[in-house]
C-alpha cells in the first residue's frame, strides 16, 4: 500500500482493514475513497492509511505480513476498533497459510476481543480464485466462535461486491 499519500492518523479508528501485502487493500481503498488522508507512522515502522468513510467513521489500513516484531505497538492502534476487515487474495492459495496465521495473531490481541470480523475474499475476477467456502476453510474461520464473522467475495479491481461489503461492514459495526 505504499502508493497512497498520507496526512493524518487517528489513534482510535473504527474499522481496521488488514491483510498481507498484495491482497488488494490499496486497490480497494482507491475504489472506495471519498477523501483519502494517509500517514506513514515512523514511530512504529509500518504504514497506516486512514480514510474517512463518512463524518463519523474512519477506516485505517495496515499490511500485517511480517509485523510480528511490531506487536507491542499494536495496542496503540487496535484500541477502539469496531470491525476488523481482513482482505485476502483468493487466487493465491500458496499464501493462505500465512494469511491464516496473520489473522489468528491479530485476533488474539485483547483489544480485538469480540470485535466482529469481515473477511473479503478479493480477486474473485481471476479464474483460479478459490470459493468463499475454500477460503473460509483455509483461514479456519469456523474456529472463531467467540465473535461474529462474515466472508464475502469481491474484486477490488473491477469494483465487484464492494458496495455490498461496505454495507455489511456498516451493519457489523452495530454488533460490536
Ligand atoms: P495491497 O495494498 O494489499 O498490498 P494492492 O495490494 O492493492 O497494491 O494490489 C496488489 C496487486 O493486486 C496489484 O497488481 C493490483 O492491481 C492487484 N489487484 C488488487 N485487487 C485485485 C482484484 O480484485 N483482481 C485482480 N485481478 N487484481 C487485483 P500489480 O500488478 O499492480 O501488483
CSV table of C-alpha atoms and ligand atoms in Angstrom, one decimal:
chain,number,residue,atom,x,y,z
A,1,UNK,CA,0.0,0.0,0.0
A,2,UNK,CA,3.0,2.2,-0.5
A,3,UNK,CA,1.5,4.4,-3.2
A,4,UNK,CA,-1.0,6.2,-1.0
A,5,UNK,CA,-0.1,9.6,0.3
A,6,UNK,CA,-0.6,10.3,4.0
A,7,UNK,CA,-1.6,13.3,6.1
A,8,UNK,CA,-3.3,12.3,9.3
A,9,UNK,CA,-3.7,9.4,11.5
A,10,UNK,CA,-6.4,8.7,14.1
A,11,UNK,CA,-5.4,6.6,17.1
A,12,UNK,CA,-8.8,5.1,17.6
A,13,UNK,CA,-10.0,4.0,14.2
A,14,UNK,CA,-13.4,2.4,13.9
A,15,UNK,CA,-12.6,0.0,11.1
A,16,UNK,CA,-9.3,-1.7,10.5
A,17,UNK,CA,-8.6,-3.0,7.1
A,18,UNK,CA,-5.8,-5.6,7.2
A,19,UNK,CA,-4.2,-8.2,5.1
A,20,UNK,CA,-0.9,-9.5,3.7
A,21,UNK,CA,0.9,-7.3,1.1
A,22,UNK,CA,-0.7,-7.6,-2.3
A,23,UNK,CA,-4.0,-8.7,-1.0
A,24,UNK,CA,-5.6,-5.7,-2.7
A,25,UNK,CA,-6.1,-3.3,0.1
A,26,UNK,CA,-4.9,-0.2,-1.7
A,27,UNK,CA,-6.9,-1.0,-4.8
A,28,UNK,CA,-9.9,-1.5,-2.7
A,29,UNK,CA,-9.4,1.9,-1.0
A,30,UNK,CA,-8.9,3.7,-4.2
A,31,UNK,CA,-12.3,2.3,-5.3
A,32,UNK,CA,-14.0,3.3,-2.1
A,33,UNK,CA,-12.3,6.6,-1.2
A,34,UNK,CA,-14.0,9.9,-0.9
A,35,UNK,CA,-11.2,11.8,0.7
A,36,UNK,CA,-8.1,9.9,1.5
A,37,UNK,CA,-5.8,11.1,4.3
A,38,UNK,CA,-2.8,8.9,4.9
A,39,UNK,CA,0.1,8.7,7.2
A,40,UNK,CA,3.2,6.7,7.4
A,41,UNK,CA,4.0,6.2,11.0
A,42,UNK,CA,7.7,6.5,11.6
A,43,UNK,CA,7.5,5.7,15.3
A,44,UNK,CA,6.2,2.2,14.7
A,45,UNK,CA,7.7,1.5,11.4
A,46,UNK,CA,4.8,0.4,9.3
A,47,UNK,CA,2.4,2.2,7.0
A,48,UNK,CA,-1.0,3.1,8.3
A,49,UNK,CA,-3.5,4.6,5.9
A,50,UNK,CA,-6.6,6.4,7.2
A,51,UNK,CA,-9.7,7.0,5.1
A,52,UNK,CA,-12.8,9.0,6.1
A,53,UNK,CA,-15.8,6.8,5.1
A,54,UNK,CA,-18.1,9.5,6.4
A,55,UNK,CA,-18.0,12.1,9.1
A,56,UNK,CA,-18.3,9.6,11.9
A,57,UNK,CA,-16.4,6.6,10.5
A,58,UNK,CA,-12.8,6.3,9.7
A,59,UNK,CA,-11.0,3.3,8.2
A,60,UNK,CA,-7.4,2.5,8.9
A,61,UNK,CA,-5.4,0.2,6.7
A,62,UNK,CA,-2.5,-2.0,7.5
A,63,UNK,CA,-0.3,-4.5,5.9
A,64,UNK,CA,0.1,-7.2,8.5
A,65,UNK,CA,2.5,-9.6,6.9
A,66,UNK,CA,5.8,-9.9,8.7
A,67,UNK,CA,4.9,-7.5,11.5
A,68,UNK,CA,5.4,-9.8,14.4
A,69,UNK,CA,8.1,-7.7,16.0
A,70,UNK,CA,5.8,-4.7,15.9
A,71,UNK,CA,3.2,-6.4,18.1
A,72,UNK,CA,4.0,-4.4,21.3
A,73,UNK,CA,2.9,-1.3,19.4
A,74,UNK,CA,-0.4,-2.7,18.1
A,75,UNK,CA,-2.2,-1.8,21.3
A,76,UNK,CA,-2.0,1.9,20.3
A,77,UNK,CA,-3.8,1.2,17.1
A,78,UNK,CA,-6.2,-1.6,17.9
A,79,UNK,CA,-8.0,0.1,20.7
A,80,UNK,CA,-11.4,1.4,19.7
A,81,UNK,CA,-11.7,-0.9,16.6
A,82,UNK,CA,-15.3,-1.7,15.9
A,83,UNK,CA,-14.8,-4.0,12.9
A,84,UNK,CA,-11.8,-5.8,11.6
A,85,UNK,CA,-11.8,-6.2,7.8
A,86,UNK,CA,-9.3,-8.8,6.6
A,87,UNK,CA,-8.5,-8.9,2.9
A,88,UNK,CA,-7.1,-12.0,1.3
A,89,UNK,CA,-6.1,-12.7,-2.3
A,90,UNK,CA,-8.4,-15.6,-3.1
A,91,UNK,CA,-6.3,-16.5,-6.1
A,92,UNK,CA,-3.2,-17.1,-4.0
A,93,UNK,CA,-3.6,-20.5,-2.4
A,94,UNK,CA,0.1,-20.6,-1.6
A,95,UNK,CA,-0.1,-17.7,0.9
A,96,UNK,CA,-3.4,-18.8,2.6
A,97,UNK,CA,-1.4,-20.4,5.4
A,98,UNK,CA,0.5,-17.2,6.0
A,99,UNK,CA,-2.8,-15.2,5.9
A,100,UNK,CA,-4.4,-17.6,8.4
A,101,UNK,CA,-1.5,-17.2,10.8
A,102,UNK,CA,-1.5,-13.4,10.5
A,103,UNK,CA,-5.3,-13.2,11.1
A,104,UNK,CA,-5.1,-15.5,14.1
A,105,UNK,CA,-2.3,-13.5,15.6
A,106,UNK,CA,-4.0,-10.2,15.2
A,107,UNK,CA,-7.3,-11.5,16.5
A,108,UNK,CA,-5.7,-12.8,19.7
A,109,UNK,CA,-5.0,-9.3,20.8
A,110,UNK,CA,-7.0,-8.3,23.8
A,111,UNK,CA,-8.3,-5.1,22.1
A,112,UNK,CA,-9.9,-7.2,19.4
A,113,UNK,CA,-11.8,-9.5,21.8
A,114,UNK,CA,-15.3,-10.0,20.5
A,115,UNK,CA,-14.8,-7.5,17.6
A,116,UNK,CA,-16.7,-8.5,14.5
A,117,UNK,CA,-14.7,-9.8,11.6
A,118,UNK,CA,-15.3,-9.3,7.9
A,119,UNK,CA,-13.2,-11.3,5.5
A,120,UNK,CA,-13.0,-10.0,1.9
A,121,UNK,CA,-12.0,-12.8,-0.5
A,122,UNK,CA,-10.6,-10.4,-3.1
A,123,UNK,CA,-9.7,-11.0,-6.8
A,124,UNK,CA,-12.7,-13.1,-7.5
A,125,UNK,CA,-12.5,-12.0,-11.1
A,126,UNK,CA,-9.5,-14.3,-11.6
A,127,UNK,CA,-10.4,-17.7,-13.0
A,128,UNK,CA,-8.3,-19.6,-10.4
A,129,UNK,CA,-9.7,-17.8,-7.4
A,130,UNK,CA,-10.9,-20.0,-4.5
A,131,UNK,CA,-14.5,-20.1,-3.5
A,132,UNK,CA,-15.5,-18.4,-0.2
A,133,UNK,CA,-16.1,-21.8,1.3
A,134,UNK,CA,-12.5,-22.8,0.4
A,135,UNK,CA,-11.1,-19.5,1.7
A,136,UNK,CA,-13.1,-19.8,4.9
A,137,UNK,CA,-11.8,-23.4,5.5
A,138,UNK,CA,-8.2,-22.4,4.8
A,139,UNK,CA,-8.4,-19.4,7.2
A,140,UNK,CA,-10.1,-21.7,9.8
A,141,UNK,CA,-12.9,-19.2,10.3
A,142,UNK,CA,-15.1,-21.8,11.9
A,143,UNK,CA,-12.7,-21.7,14.9
A,144,UNK,CA,-13.8,-18.1,15.7
A,145,UNK,CA,-16.8,-19.0,17.8
A,146,UNK,CA,-16.3,-16.0,20.1
A,147,UNK,CA,-17.1,-13.3,17.6
A,148,UNK,CA,-19.5,-12.5,14.7
A,149,UNK,CA,-17.8,-13.1,11.4
A,150,UNK,CA,-18.7,-12.9,7.7
A,151,UNK,CA,-16.9,-13.6,4.5
A,152,UNK,CA,-17.7,-12.1,1.1
A,153,UNK,CA,-16.1,-12.4,-2.3
A,154,UNK,CA,-15.1,-9.2,-4.2
A,155,UNK,CA,-13.0,-7.8,-6.9
A,156,UNK,CA,-11.4,-4.5,-5.9
A,157,UNK,CA,-10.0,-4.2,-9.4
A,158,UNK,CA,-13.4,-4.5,-11.1
A,159,UNK,CA,-15.4,-2.9,-8.3
A,160,UNK,CA,-17.4,-6.1,-7.8
A,161,UNK,CA,-19.0,-6.7,-4.4
A,162,UNK,CA,-17.6,-3.7,-2.7
A,163,UNK,CA,-20.8,-1.8,-2.1
A,164,UNK,CA,-22.3,-4.9,-0.6
A,165,UNK,CA,-19.2,-5.5,1.5
A,166,UNK,CA,-19.3,-1.9,2.9
A,167,UNK,CA,-23.0,-2.2,3.7
A,168,UNK,CA,-22.3,-5.4,5.6
A,169,UNK,CA,-19.4,-3.7,7.4
A,170,UNK,CA,-21.7,-0.9,8.5
A,171,UNK,CA,-24.1,-3.5,9.8
A,172,UNK,CA,-21.4,-5.3,11.7
A,173,UNK,CA,-20.4,-2.1,13.4
A,174,UNK,CA,-23.7,-2.1,15.2
A,175,UNK,CA,-23.0,-5.6,16.5
A,176,UNK,CA,-19.7,-4.6,18.2
B,1,LIG,P1,-2.0,-4.2,-1.1
B,1,LIG,O1,-2.4,-2.8,-0.9
B,1,LIG,O2,-2.8,-5.1,-0.2
B,1,LIG,O3,-0.6,-4.5,-0.9
B,1,LIG,P2,-2.6,-3.8,-3.9
B,1,LIG,O4,-2.4,-4.7,-2.6
B,1,LIG,O5,-3.9,-3.0,-3.8
B,1,LIG,O6,-1.4,-3.0,-4.1
B,1,LIG,O7,-2.7,-4.9,-5.0
B,1,LIG,C1,-1.7,-5.8,-5.4
B,1,LIG,C2,-1.9,-6.2,-6.8
B,1,LIG,O8,-3.1,-7.0,-6.9
B,1,LIG,C3,-2.0,-5.1,-7.8
B,1,LIG,O9,-1.4,-5.5,-9.0
B,1,LIG,C4,-3.5,-4.9,-8.0
B,1,LIG,O10,-3.8,-4.3,-9.2
B,1,LIG,C5,-3.9,-6.3,-7.9
B,1,LIG,N1,-5.3,-6.5,-7.5
B,1,LIG,C6,-5.9,-5.9,-6.5
B,1,LIG,N2,-7.2,-6.2,-6.4
B,1,LIG,C7,-7.4,-7.0,-7.4
B,1,LIG,C8,-8.6,-7.7,-7.9
B,1,LIG,O11,-9.7,-7.7,-7.4
B,1,LIG,N3,-8.4,-8.5,-9.1
B,1,LIG,C9,-7.2,-8.6,-9.7
B,1,LIG,N4,-7.2,-9.4,-10.8
B,1,LIG,N5,-6.1,-8.0,-9.3
B,1,LIG,C10,-6.2,-7.2,-8.2
B,1,LIG,P3,0.0,-5.1,-9.5
B,1,LIG,O12,0.1,-5.8,-10.9
B,1,LIG,O13,-0.1,-3.6,-9.6
B,1,LIG,O14,1.0,-5.6,-8.5
